[in-house]
């Protein structure tokens, strides 16, 4: 199969040959640092070889668990936050029918997510939905102590046990967590739940190709072997011995840093295919949490076009020139819809009659790119042949690899997230969590 490709030509009016040469050398240096494990956060590099190291035994076990839950459940709730849900959500949305929810004849359970917010309304509505349904739970938390998923798990586990009884409920719960630490591991061992491990050396946002992403994707009915195959293909195509000129992960890392250096502080990930909306959410977490440190880092934003051309289009075309765009372009749609002719042509659209809708979308894409480049917005293009498991596996690994290189070029540790702790400390102080007495006193004085 052909790989996804990267085009950088439409950035070359902003960055010079010598900029490219400089960042090429940086990318070459840091791809080696990544591979020899001599950089910051080097205890979190398990993802680097994950697609090729995941064992047949583990894949088969996940498929078996998925098959069991698919047979037993009308709905499966995936509980997790950040890296513990975004990858699965991104792939499932990208591969699912847009009107999945409304389909009555289903082969696979409906997948819903929880533990990614603390909204009482969301949880109430979910509990109401699940009231008369046979449902299962996959609870995912590497630390096993994150508040949002722990809250949702306690509520939904209780509901499941009330509806099914404790013994039957047990068979409908799967936990994915650290192998020995954390409250979720303790509970899993105590209750005897089916379980998978997140290895110590894989951080949340780099975990989609581990059971964290693979099990929910398999439960949704998608082919995780193809996803892994695609990721392995990209692992080989972006290895440290692949020259810069052919290594798209190194190129993307180099170009975005060159643009950042030119004052392009915001990168907007663009799609013309709404199924990719959550891919952008996953990407924002990957790059935002990996690079936004030490008062540095490109701000990752995203838009769905053409929808957002009617909301954000004006800003992108004419606003402050601190942005660049990275477009994910899908070459071939899965469907085939031909635009019809009408006798009266009242809407004036007969000139489009006989064309595929995707052809119109592609012209919107091309026209937008030209307008934005003319308006001073450099454009990087990532082309995917089609939306399937294989190419999504390639895309995931491409972004992960590039993120590691890019974070190192920026001279930050791409694999930690110290800034995420600040809100938690305040929240616990405000909720008067035992052990936070001094913080509670201090924060109350500020209110
Ligand atoms: O990328 C990360 O490490 C984070 O986004 C985590 O995935 C997120 O905070 C959830 O953590 P945990 O899986 O420990 O509940």
CSV table of C-alpha atoms and ligand atoms in Angstrom, one decimal:
chain,number,residue,atom,x,y,z
A,1,UNK,CA,0.0,0.0,0.0
A,2,UNK,CA,1.1,3.6,-0.6
A,3,UNK,CA,2.0,5.6,2.4
A,4,UNK,CA,0.5,8.9,3.6
A,5,UNK,CA,2.5,11.7,2.2
A,6,UNK,CA,3.6,15.2,3.3
A,7,UNK,CA,3.9,18.3,1.1
A,8,UNK,CA,5.7,21.4,2.4
A,9,UNK,CA,6.0,23.4,-0.8
A,10,UNK,CA,3.5,25.9,0.3
A,11,UNK,CA,5.6,27.0,3.3
A,12,UNK,CA,8.6,27.9,1.2
A,13,UNK,CA,7.7,31.5,0.7
A,14,UNK,CA,8.1,32.0,4.4
A,15,UNK,CA,11.1,29.7,5.3
A,16,UNK,CA,14.3,29.9,3.4
A,17,UNK,CA,16.6,27.1,2.2
A,18,UNK,CA,19.0,27.9,5.0
A,19,UNK,CA,16.2,27.6,7.6
A,20,UNK,CA,15.4,24.2,6.2
A,21,UNK,CA,19.0,23.2,6.3
A,22,UNK,CA,19.3,24.3,9.9
A,23,UNK,CA,16.1,22.4,11.0
A,24,UNK,CA,17.0,19.4,8.9
A,25,UNK,CA,20.2,19.1,10.9
A,26,UNK,CA,18.2,19.6,14.2
A,27,UNK,CA,15.7,16.9,13.2
A,28,UNK,CA,18.6,14.5,12.2
A,29,UNK,CA,20.3,15.1,15.5
A,30,UNK,CA,17.1,14.6,17.6
A,31,UNK,CA,15.8,11.5,15.8
A,32,UNK,CA,19.1,9.9,16.9
A,33,UNK,CA,18.6,11.2,20.5
A,34,UNK,CA,15.1,9.7,20.5
A,35,UNK,CA,16.4,6.4,19.3
A,36,UNK,CA,19.4,6.1,21.5
A,37,UNK,CA,17.4,7.2,24.5
A,38,UNK,CA,19.7,10.0,25.6
A,39,UNK,CA,17.2,12.8,25.7
A,40,UNK,CA,14.8,14.2,28.3
A,41,UNK,CA,12.0,11.9,29.4
A,42,UNK,CA,13.9,8.9,28.1
A,43,UNK,CA,12.0,6.5,30.4
A,44,UNK,CA,8.9,7.2,28.4
A,45,UNK,CA,10.0,5.9,25.0
A,46,UNK,CA,8.1,2.6,24.9
A,47,UNK,CA,5.7,4.0,22.2
A,48,UNK,CA,8.6,4.3,19.8
A,49,UNK,CA,8.7,0.6,18.9
A,50,UNK,CA,5.2,-0.2,20.2
A,51,UNK,CA,3.5,-1.1,16.9
A,52,UNK,CA,6.2,-3.7,16.2
A,53,UNK,CA,6.6,-5.0,19.7
A,54,UNK,CA,3.0,-5.6,20.6
A,55,UNK,CA,2.6,-9.4,20.9
A,56,UNK,CA,0.3,-11.7,18.9
A,57,UNK,CA,-0.8,-13.1,22.3
A,58,UNK,CA,-1.9,-9.6,23.5
A,59,UNK,CA,-3.7,-8.8,20.2
A,60,UNK,CA,-5.5,-12.1,20.3
A,61,UNK,CA,-6.5,-11.6,24.0
A,62,UNK,CA,-7.9,-8.1,23.1
A,63,UNK,CA,-9.9,-9.5,20.2
A,64,UNK,CA,-11.3,-12.1,22.5
A,65,UNK,CA,-12.3,-9.6,25.2
A,66,UNK,CA,-13.8,-7.4,22.5
A,67,UNK,CA,-15.8,-10.2,21.0
A,68,UNK,CA,-17.2,-11.1,24.4
A,69,UNK,CA,-18.3,-7.5,25.1
A,70,UNK,CA,-19.7,-7.1,21.6
A,71,UNK,CA,-21.9,-10.2,22.1
A,72,UNK,CA,-23.0,-9.2,25.7
A,73,UNK,CA,-23.5,-5.5,25.5
A,74,UNK,CA,-25.8,-3.0,23.7
A,75,UNK,CA,-23.6,-0.2,25.0
A,76,UNK,CA,-20.0,-0.1,26.1
A,77,UNK,CA,-18.8,2.9,28.2
A,78,UNK,CA,-15.2,3.8,27.8
A,79,UNK,CA,-14.1,5.7,30.9
A,80,UNK,CA,-10.9,7.7,30.7
A,81,UNK,CA,-9.6,11.2,30.1
A,82,UNK,CA,-6.8,12.8,28.0
A,83,UNK,CA,-4.5,10.2,26.5
A,84,UNK,CA,-6.7,7.5,28.1
A,85,UNK,CA,-9.6,8.2,25.7
A,86,UNK,CA,-8.7,10.6,22.9
A,87,UNK,CA,-6.9,8.1,20.7
A,88,UNK,CA,-9.7,5.6,20.8
A,89,UNK,CA,-12.3,8.2,20.3
A,90,UNK,CA,-10.4,9.7,17.3
A,91,UNK,CA,-10.1,6.3,15.5
A,92,UNK,CA,-13.6,5.2,16.3
A,93,UNK,CA,-15.1,8.4,15.0
A,94,UNK,CA,-12.9,8.4,11.9
A,95,UNK,CA,-14.1,4.9,11.0
A,96,UNK,CA,-17.7,5.0,12.1
A,97,UNK,CA,-20.8,5.9,10.1
A,98,UNK,CA,-21.7,9.5,10.9
A,99,UNK,CA,-25.2,8.5,12.0
A,100,UNK,CA,-24.1,5.5,13.9
A,101,UNK,CA,-26.3,6.5,16.8
A,102,UNK,CA,-29.5,6.2,14.8
A,103,UNK,CA,-28.8,2.8,13.3
A,104,UNK,CA,-31.2,0.3,14.8
A,105,UNK,CA,-29.8,-2.9,13.2
A,106,UNK,CA,-26.4,-3.0,14.8
A,107,UNK,CA,-23.6,-5.6,14.6
A,108,UNK,CA,-21.6,-3.8,17.3
A,109,UNK,CA,-22.4,-2.1,20.6
A,110,UNK,CA,-22.7,1.7,20.7
A,111,UNK,CA,-19.5,3.1,22.2
A,112,UNK,CA,-20.0,6.0,24.6
A,113,UNK,CA,-17.3,7.9,26.6
A,114,UNK,CA,-17.3,9.0,30.3
A,115,UNK,CA,-14.8,10.2,32.8
A,116,UNK,CA,-13.6,12.9,30.4
A,117,UNK,CA,-15.5,15.6,32.3
A,118,UNK,CA,-17.2,16.2,35.6
A,119,UNK,CA,-20.5,17.4,34.3
A,120,UNK,CA,-23.4,16.3,36.5
A,121,UNK,CA,-25.8,16.7,33.5
A,122,UNK,CA,-23.6,14.5,31.3
A,123,UNK,CA,-23.4,11.8,33.9
A,124,UNK,CA,-27.1,12.0,34.7
A,125,UNK,CA,-28.0,11.7,31.1
A,126,UNK,CA,-25.6,8.8,30.6
A,127,UNK,CA,-27.0,7.0,33.7
A,128,UNK,CA,-30.5,7.6,32.3
A,129,UNK,CA,-29.5,6.2,28.9
A,130,UNK,CA,-28.0,3.1,30.5
A,131,UNK,CA,-31.0,2.4,32.8
A,132,UNK,CA,-32.7,-0.2,30.7
A,133,UNK,CA,-29.6,-1.3,28.7
A,134,UNK,CA,-27.2,-4.2,28.9
A,135,UNK,CA,-23.9,-2.3,29.2
A,136,UNK,CA,-20.3,-2.9,29.9
A,137,UNK,CA,-17.5,-0.7,31.2
A,138,UNK,CA,-13.8,-0.3,30.1
A,139,UNK,CA,-12.1,1.9,32.7
A,140,UNK,CA,-8.8,3.3,31.6
A,141,UNK,CA,-6.4,5.2,33.8
A,142,UNK,CA,-2.6,4.7,33.8
A,143,UNK,CA,-2.1,6.3,37.2
A,144,UNK,CA,-5.4,4.8,38.5
A,145,UNK,CA,-6.0,7.9,40.5
A,146,UNK,CA,-7.3,10.5,38.1
A,147,UNK,CA,-10.4,12.2,39.6
A,148,UNK,CA,-12.6,12.4,36.5
A,149,UNK,CA,-12.5,8.7,35.5
A,150,UNK,CA,-12.6,7.6,39.1
A,151,UNK,CA,-15.8,9.6,39.7
A,152,UNK,CA,-17.4,8.1,36.6
A,153,UNK,CA,-16.3,4.6,37.4
A,154,UNK,CA,-17.7,4.6,40.9
A,155,UNK,CA,-21.1,5.9,39.7
A,156,UNK,CA,-21.4,3.5,36.7
A,157,UNK,CA,-19.9,0.4,38.4
A,158,UNK,CA,-22.6,0.9,41.1
A,159,UNK,CA,-25.3,1.2,38.4
A,160,UNK,CA,-24.0,-1.9,36.6
A,161,UNK,CA,-24.0,-3.9,39.8
A,162,UNK,CA,-27.5,-2.7,40.7
A,163,UNK,CA,-28.8,-3.6,37.2
A,164,UNK,CA,-26.9,-6.9,36.7
A,165,UNK,CA,-26.0,-8.1,40.2
A,166,UNK,CA,-22.4,-8.0,41.4
A,167,UNK,CA,-21.3,-11.4,39.9
A,168,UNK,CA,-22.6,-10.7,36.4
A,169,UNK,CA,-21.5,-7.1,36.5
A,170,UNK,CA,-17.9,-8.3,37.2
A,171,UNK,CA,-17.8,-10.0,33.8
A,172,UNK,CA,-18.8,-6.7,32.1
A,173,UNK,CA,-16.0,-4.7,33.5
A,174,UNK,CA,-12.4,-4.4,32.0
A,175,UNK,CA,-9.7,-2.2,33.6
A,176,UNK,CA,-6.6,-0.9,31.8
A,177,UNK,CA,-4.1,0.5,34.2
A,178,UNK,CA,-0.6,0.3,35.6
A,179,UNK,CA,0.7,-3.2,36.3
A,180,UNK,CA,1.2,-2.8,40.0
A,181,UNK,CA,0.4,0.8,41.2
A,182,UNK,CA,-2.7,2.9,41.8
A,183,UNK,CA,-6.1,2.6,43.2
A,184,UNK,CA,-7.5,1.1,40.0
A,185,UNK,CA,-5.0,-1.7,40.0
A,186,UNK,CA,-5.8,-2.5,43.7
A,187,UNK,CA,-9.6,-2.5,42.9
A,188,UNK,CA,-9.0,-4.7,39.8
A,189,UNK,CA,-7.1,-7.3,41.7
A,190,UNK,CA,-9.5,-7.2,44.6
A,191,UNK,CA,-12.6,-7.7,42.3
A,192,UNK,CA,-10.9,-10.0,39.8
A,193,UNK,CA,-11.8,-7.9,36.7
A,194,UNK,CA,-10.5,-8.7,33.3
A,195,UNK,CA,-7.5,-6.4,32.8
A,196,UNK,CA,-4.8,-5.1,30.5
A,197,UNK,CA,-1.6,-3.3,31.5
A,198,UNK,CA,-0.2,0.1,30.4
A,199,UNK,CA,3.5,-0.3,30.5
A,200,UNK,CA,5.5,2.1,32.6
A,201,UNK,CA,7.4,3.4,29.6
A,202,UNK,CA,4.3,4.6,27.7
A,203,UNK,CA,2.8,7.9,28.6
A,204,UNK,CA,-1.0,8.5,28.2
A,205,UNK,CA,-0.9,10.6,25.0
A,206,UNK,CA,1.4,8.1,23.3
A,207,UNK,CA,-0.7,5.1,24.3
A,208,UNK,CA,-3.2,4.7,21.5
A,209,UNK,CA,-1.4,1.7,20.0
A,210,UNK,CA,-1.4,-0.1,23.4
A,211,UNK,CA,-4.6,-1.7,24.9
A,212,UNK,CA,-5.6,1.9,25.9
A,213,UNK,CA,-6.6,2.5,22.3
A,214,UNK,CA,-6.7,-0.9,20.8
A,215,UNK,CA,-9.3,-2.6,23.1
A,216,UNK,CA,-12.0,0.1,22.6
A,217,UNK,CA,-11.3,0.2,18.9
A,218,UNK,CA,-11.7,-3.6,18.7
A,219,UNK,CA,-14.9,-3.4,20.8
A,220,UNK,CA,-16.3,-0.9,18.3
A,221,UNK,CA,-15.8,-3.6,15.6
A,222,UNK,CA,-12.7,-2.3,13.8
A,223,UNK,CA,-9.7,-4.2,12.7
A,224,UNK,CA,-6.8,-3.5,15.1
A,225,UNK,CA,-4.4,-5.7,13.2
A,226,UNK,CA,-4.7,-3.4,10.2
A,227,UNK,CA,-4.2,-0.4,12.4
A,228,UNK,CA,-1.1,-1.9,13.9
A,229,UNK,CA,0.1,-2.9,10.4
A,230,UNK,CA,-0.2,0.7,9.2
A,231,UNK,CA,1.6,2.0,12.3
A,232,UNK,CA,4.5,-0.5,11.7
A,233,UNK,CA,4.7,0.6,8.1
A,234,UNK,CA,5.2,4.2,9.3
A,235,UNK,CA,7.6,3.1,12.0
A,236,UNK,CA,9.8,1.6,9.2
A,237,UNK,CA,9.3,4.7,7.0
A,238,UNK,CA,10.3,7.1,9.7
A,239,UNK,CA,13.2,5.2,11.3
A,240,UNK,CA,16.4,6.9,12.2
A,241,UNK,CA,18.2,5.6,9.2
A,242,UNK,CA,15.7,6.9,6.7
A,243,UNK,CA,17.2,10.1,5.1
A,244,UNK,CA,15.5,13.4,5.9
A,245,UNK,CA,14.4,13.8,2.4
A,246,UNK,CA,12.3,10.6,2.7
A,247,UNK,CA,11.4,10.8,6.4
A,248,UNK,CA,8.1,12.7,6.7
A,249,UNK,CA,8.1,12.6,10.5
A,250,UNK,CA,11.5,14.4,10.6
A,251,UNK,CA,10.4,16.8,7.9
A,252,UNK,CA,7.2,17.8,9.7
A,253,UNK,CA,9.1,18.3,12.9
A,254,UNK,CA,11.7,20.5,11.1
A,255,UNK,CA,9.2,22.6,9.1
A,256,UNK,CA,6.8,23.4,12.0
A,257,UNK,CA,9.8,24.5,14.1
A,258,UNK,CA,11.1,26.6,11.2
A,259,UNK,CA,7.7,28.2,11.0
A,260,UNK,CA,7.6,28.8,14.7
A,261,UNK,CA,10.9,30.5,14.5
A,262,UNK,CA,9.4,32.9,11.9
A,263,UNK,CA,6.7,33.9,14.3
A,264,UNK,CA,4.0,31.4,13.3
A,265,UNK,CA,3.0,30.6,16.9
A,266,UNK,CA,-0.3,28.8,16.1
A,267,UNK,CA,-0.7,25.7,14.1
A,268,UNK,CA,-4.2,24.9,12.8
A,269,UNK,CA,-4.9,21.3,12.0
A,270,UNK,CA,-7.5,21.4,9.2
A,271,UNK,CA,-9.8,18.7,7.9
A,272,UNK,CA,-12.4,18.6,5.1
A,273,UNK,CA,-13.9,15.5,6.5
A,274,UNK,CA,-15.8,15.8,9.7
A,275,UNK,CA,-15.0,12.2,10.7
A,276,UNK,CA,-11.5,13.6,11.5
A,277,UNK,CA,-12.8,16.1,14.1
A,278,UNK,CA,-11.6,13.9,17.0
A,279,UNK,CA,-8.3,13.1,15.3
A,280,UNK,CA,-7.6,16.8,15.7
A,281,UNK,CA,-8.6,16.7,19.4
A,282,UNK,CA,-6.1,13.8,19.9
A,283,UNK,CA,-3.5,15.7,17.9
A,284,UNK,CA,-4.0,18.9,20.0
A,285,UNK,CA,-3.5,16.9,23.2
A,286,UNK,CA,-0.4,15.2,21.8
A,287,UNK,CA,1.3,18.4,20.7
A,288,UNK,CA,-0.1,20.7,23.3
A,289,UNK,CA,0.8,18.6,26.3
A,290,UNK,CA,4.2,17.5,24.8
A,291,UNK,CA,5.4,21.0,23.7
A,292,UNK,CA,3.7,23.7,25.8
A,293,UNK,CA,6.4,24.1,28.4
A,294,UNK,CA,8.9,26.6,29.8
A,295,UNK,CA,6.8,29.3,28.2
A,296,UNK,CA,7.4,27.9,24.7
A,297,UNK,CA,5.5,25.8,22.2
A,298,UNK,CA,3.3,26.2,19.1
A,299,UNK,CA,-0.4,26.5,20.2
A,300,UNK,CA,-2.2,23.6,18.5
A,301,UNK,CA,-5.7,24.6,17.2
A,302,UNK,CA,-8.1,22.9,14.8
A,303,UNK,CA,-11.0,23.6,12.4
A,304,UNK,CA,-13.4,21.5,10.4
A,305,UNK,CA,-13.8,22.8,6.9
A,306,UNK,CA,-15.8,23.8,5.1
A,307,UNK,CA,-18.0,24.2,8.2
A,308,UNK,CA,-15.6,26.5,10.0
A,309,UNK,CA,-14.9,28.6,6.9
A,310,UNK,CA,-18.2,30.2,7.8
A,311,UNK,CA,-17.0,31.0,11.3
A,312,UNK,CA,-13.2,31.0,11.5
A,313,UNK,CA,-12.5,31.6,7.8
A,314,UNK,CA,-12.4,35.4,8.1
A,315,UNK,CA,-9.8,35.3,10.9
A,316,UNK,CA,-7.6,32.8,9.1
A,317,UNK,CA,-7.7,34.8,5.9
A,318,UNK,CA,-7.2,38.3,7.3
A,319,UNK,CA,-6.4,38.1,11.0
A,320,UNK,CA,-3.0,38.4,12.7
A,321,UNK,CA,-0.4,36.6,10.7
A,322,UNK,CA,0.9,34.3,13.4
A,323,UNK,CA,-0.7,31.1,12.1
A,324,UNK,CA,0.1,28.2,9.7
A,325,UNK,CA,-2.2,25.4,8.6
A,326,UNK,CA,-1.6,21.7,8.4
A,327,UNK,CA,-4.3,20.1,6.2
A,328,UNK,CA,-5.2,16.4,6.5
A,329,UNK,CA,-6.5,15.6,3.0
A,330,UNK,CA,-8.3,12.3,2.4
A,331,UNK,CA,-7.9,11.4,-1.3
A,332,UNK,CA,-10.8,9.0,-1.8
A,333,UNK,CA,-14.1,9.0,0.0
A,334,UNK,CA,-15.7,5.6,0.9
A,335,UNK,CA,-19.0,6.7,-0.6
A,336,UNK,CA,-20.1,7.8,-4.1
A,337,UNK,CA,-22.7,10.6,-4.3
A,338,UNK,CA,-23.4,12.3,-7.6
A,339,UNK,CA,-24.9,15.8,-7.6
A,340,UNK,CA,-28.1,15.8,-9.6
A,341,UNK,CA,-29.4,18.2,-12.3
A,342,UNK,CA,-32.8,20.0,-12.0
A,343,UNK,CA,-34.9,21.4,-14.8
A,344,UNK,CA,-35.5,24.8,-13.2
A,345,UNK,CA,-31.9,25.2,-11.9
A,346,UNK,CA,-33.3,27.7,-9.3
A,347,UNK,CA,-30.3,27.4,-7.0
A,348,UNK,CA,-28.0,27.9,-10.1
A,349,UNK,CA,-26.0,24.8,-9.3
A,350,UNK,CA,-26.6,22.9,-12.5
A,351,UNK,CA,-23.0,23.6,-13.5
A,352,UNK,CA,-22.1,21.0,-10.8
A,353,UNK,CA,-24.5,18.3,-12.0
A,354,UNK,CA,-22.9,15.0,-12.7
A,355,UNK,CA,-19.9,15.7,-10.4
A,356,UNK,CA,-19.3,13.7,-7.2
A,357,UNK,CA,-19.8,15.7,-4.0
A,358,UNK,CA,-16.2,14.9,-3.1
A,359,UNK,CA,-15.0,16.7,-6.3
A,360,UNK,CA,-16.8,19.8,-5.1
A,361,UNK,CA,-15.2,19.4,-1.6
A,362,UNK,CA,-11.8,18.9,-3.2
A,363,UNK,CA,-12.1,22.2,-5.1
A,364,UNK,CA,-13.2,23.9,-1.9
A,365,UNK,CA,-10.0,22.5,-0.3
A,366,UNK,CA,-7.8,23.7,-3.1
A,367,UNK,CA,-9.4,27.1,-3.3
A,368,UNK,CA,-9.1,27.5,0.4
A,369,UNK,CA,-5.4,26.5,0.4
A,370,UNK,CA,-4.6,29.0,-2.4
A,371,UNK,CA,-6.5,31.8,-0.7
A,372,UNK,CA,-4.9,31.2,2.7
A,373,UNK,CA,-1.4,30.9,1.2
A,374,UNK,CA,-2.0,34.2,-0.7
A,375,UNK,CA,-3.2,35.7,2.6
A,376,UNK,CA,0.1,34.8,4.3
A,377,UNK,CA,-0.8,31.5,5.9
A,378,UNK,CA,1.8,28.8,5.1
A,379,UNK,CA,0.3,25.4,4.4
A,380,UNK,CA,1.5,21.9,5.1
A,381,UNK,CA,-0.4,19.1,3.5
A,382,UNK,CA,-0.8,15.5,4.7
A,383,UNK,CA,-2.4,13.3,2.2
A,384,UNK,CA,-4.1,10.0,3.2
A,385,UNK,CA,-5.2,7.7,0.4
A,386,UNK,CA,-8.4,6.8,2.3
A,387,UNK,CA,-9.9,6.6,5.7
A,388,UNK,CA,-9.3,3.1,6.9
A,389,UNK,CA,-7.5,1.3,9.8
A,390,UNK,CA,-4.2,1.0,7.9
A,391,UNK,CA,-3.8,4.6,7.1
A,392,UNK,CA,-5.1,5.8,10.4
A,393,UNK,CA,-2.4,3.6,12.0
A,394,UNK,CA,0.2,5.3,9.8
A,395,UNK,CA,-1.1,8.8,10.7
A,396,UNK,CA,-1.1,8.1,14.4
A,397,UNK,CA,2.5,6.9,14.4
A,398,UNK,CA,3.6,9.7,12.1
A,399,UNK,CA,2.3,12.3,14.4
A,400,UNK,CA,3.8,10.6,17.5
A,401,UNK,CA,7.2,10.2,16.0
A,402,UNK,CA,7.2,13.8,14.7
A,403,UNK,CA,6.1,15.1,18.1
A,404,UNK,CA,9.0,13.4,19.9
A,405,UNK,CA,11.5,14.9,17.4
A,406,UNK,CA,9.8,18.3,17.4
A,407,UNK,CA,9.7,18.5,21.3
A,408,UNK,CA,13.4,17.8,21.4
A,409,UNK,CA,14.1,20.5,18.7
A,410,UNK,CA,12.2,22.9,21.0
A,411,UNK,CA,14.5,21.7,23.9
A,412,UNK,CA,11.7,20.6,26.2
A,413,UNK,CA,10.8,17.2,27.6
A,414,UNK,CA,8.0,16.1,25.3
A,415,UNK,CA,7.0,13.2,27.6
A,416,UNK,CA,6.0,14.9,30.9
A,417,UNK,CA,3.1,17.2,31.8
A,418,UNK,CA,4.0,19.0,35.0
A,419,UNK,CA,1.6,21.9,34.2
A,420,UNK,CA,-1.5,19.6,34.5
A,421,UNK,CA,-1.1,19.3,38.2
A,422,UNK,CA,-1.8,23.0,39.0
A,423,UNK,CA,-5.6,22.8,38.6
A,424,UNK,CA,-5.8,19.5,40.5
A,425,UNK,CA,-4.0,21.0,43.5
A,426,UNK,CA,-6.4,24.0,43.6
A,427,UNK,CA,-9.5,21.7,43.0
A,428,UNK,CA,-8.5,19.4,45.9
A,429,UNK,CA,-7.8,22.3,48.2
A,430,UNK,CA,-11.2,23.8,47.4
A,431,UNK,CA,-12.9,20.5,47.9
A,432,UNK,CA,-11.0,20.2,51.2
A,433,UNK,CA,-9.4,16.8,50.4
A,434,UNK,CA,-7.6,15.4,53.5
A,435,UNK,CA,-3.9,16.2,53.3
A,436,UNK,CA,-4.6,19.6,51.6
A,437,UNK,CA,-5.3,21.6,54.7
A,438,UNK,CA,-2.6,24.2,54.2
A,439,UNK,CA,-3.5,24.6,50.5
A,440,UNK,CA,-7.2,25.0,51.5
A,441,UNK,CA,-6.3,27.7,53.9
A,442,UNK,CA,-4.1,29.5,51.4
A,443,UNK,CA,-6.6,29.3,48.6
A,444,UNK,CA,-9.5,30.5,50.8
A,445,UNK,CA,-7.6,33.6,51.6
A,446,UNK,CA,-7.4,34.5,47.9
A,447,UNK,CA,-11.2,34.2,47.4
B,1,LIG,O1,-1.0,12.2,28.3
B,1,LIG,C1,-1.2,12.1,29.5
B,1,LIG,O2,-0.3,11.6,30.2
B,1,LIG,C2,-2.4,12.6,30.1
B,1,LIG,O3,-3.3,13.2,29.2
B,1,LIG,C3,-3.2,11.4,30.7
B,1,LIG,O4,-3.5,10.5,29.7
B,1,LIG,C4,-4.5,11.8,31.4
B,1,LIG,O5,-4.2,12.8,32.4
B,1,LIG,C5,-5.1,10.7,32.1
B,1,LIG,O6,-4.3,10.1,33.0
B,1,LIG,P1,-4.5,8.6,33.6
B,1,LIG,O7,-4.5,7.7,32.5
B,1,LIG,O8,-3.4,8.4,34.6
B,1,LIG,O9,-5.9,8.7,34.3
